[in-house]
């Protein structure tokens, strides 16, 4: 049998739903005899915004949120 690789990135706002889905996918793959590696958590996306502290004075002073 040829080697096949499958990657399924999953996204969810609720981690419990995500864990249940990953568990069902792994169980199904193991039942069919596939070799399973994972699930591997993906890095979280961090957004940073830099804003001036004052509109007119101190143009070089910024805050990061």
CSV table of C-alpha atoms in Angstrom, one decimal:
chain,number,residue,atom,x,y,z
A,1,UNK,CA,0.0,0.0,0.0
A,2,UNK,CA,1.3,3.5,-0.9
A,3,UNK,CA,2.2,5.9,1.9
A,4,UNK,CA,-0.4,8.6,2.3
A,5,UNK,CA,-0.2,11.7,4.4
A,6,UNK,CA,-3.2,13.6,5.6
A,7,UNK,CA,-3.3,16.8,7.5
A,8,UNK,CA,-6.5,18.1,9.0
A,9,UNK,CA,-6.2,21.5,10.6
A,10,UNK,CA,-9.2,22.0,13.0
A,11,UNK,CA,-10.4,25.3,14.3
A,12,UNK,CA,-12.9,26.0,17.0
A,13,UNK,CA,-13.8,28.6,19.6
A,14,UNK,CA,-14.7,25.9,22.1
A,15,UNK,CA,-11.8,23.6,23.0
A,16,UNK,CA,-14.0,20.8,24.2
A,17,UNK,CA,-15.6,20.5,20.8
A,18,UNK,CA,-12.1,20.5,19.2
A,19,UNK,CA,-10.9,17.8,21.5
A,20,UNK,CA,-13.9,15.6,20.8
A,21,UNK,CA,-13.5,16.0,17.0
A,22,UNK,CA,-9.8,15.2,17.2
A,23,UNK,CA,-10.5,12.1,19.3
A,24,UNK,CA,-13.1,10.8,16.9
A,25,UNK,CA,-10.7,11.3,13.9
A,26,UNK,CA,-7.9,9.5,15.7
A,27,UNK,CA,-10.2,6.6,16.7
A,28,UNK,CA,-11.5,6.2,13.2
A,29,UNK,CA,-8.0,6.2,11.7
A,30,UNK,CA,-6.8,3.6,14.2
A,31,UNK,CA,-9.8,1.4,13.4
A,32,UNK,CA,-8.9,1.3,9.8
A,33,UNK,CA,-5.3,0.3,10.6
A,34,UNK,CA,-3.6,3.7,9.8
A,35,UNK,CA,-0.6,4.8,11.7
A,36,UNK,CA,-1.5,8.0,13.7
A,37,UNK,CA,0.8,10.7,14.8
A,38,UNK,CA,-0.9,13.6,16.7
A,39,UNK,CA,-2.9,15.6,17.3
A,40,UNK,CA,-0.3,18.3,17.1
A,41,UNK,CA,-1.5,21.7,18.5
A,42,UNK,CA,-1.0,24.6,16.2
A,43,UNK,CA,0.5,27.9,17.6
A,44,UNK,CA,-2.1,30.5,18.6
A,45,UNK,CA,-2.2,33.7,16.6
A,46,UNK,CA,-1.3,36.8,18.6
A,47,UNK,CA,-2.3,40.2,17.2
A,48,UNK,CA,-0.5,43.3,18.4
A,49,UNK,CA,-1.5,46.9,17.7
A,50,UNK,CA,0.7,49.9,18.1
A,51,UNK,CA,-1.0,53.2,18.8
A,52,UNK,CA,0.3,56.7,19.5
A,53,UNK,CA,-0.3,57.8,23.0
A,54,UNK,CA,-1.2,61.4,22.1
A,55,UNK,CA,-2.6,62.7,18.8
A,56,UNK,CA,-0.5,65.9,18.7
A,57,UNK,CA,2.3,65.9,21.2
A,58,UNK,CA,4.9,63.1,21.8
A,59,UNK,CA,4.8,61.6,18.3
A,60,UNK,CA,7.5,59.2,19.3
A,61,UNK,CA,5.6,57.7,22.2
A,62,UNK,CA,3.6,54.6,21.4
A,63,UNK,CA,1.5,52.0,23.3
A,64,UNK,CA,1.2,48.4,22.3
A,65,UNK,CA,-2.0,46.4,22.9
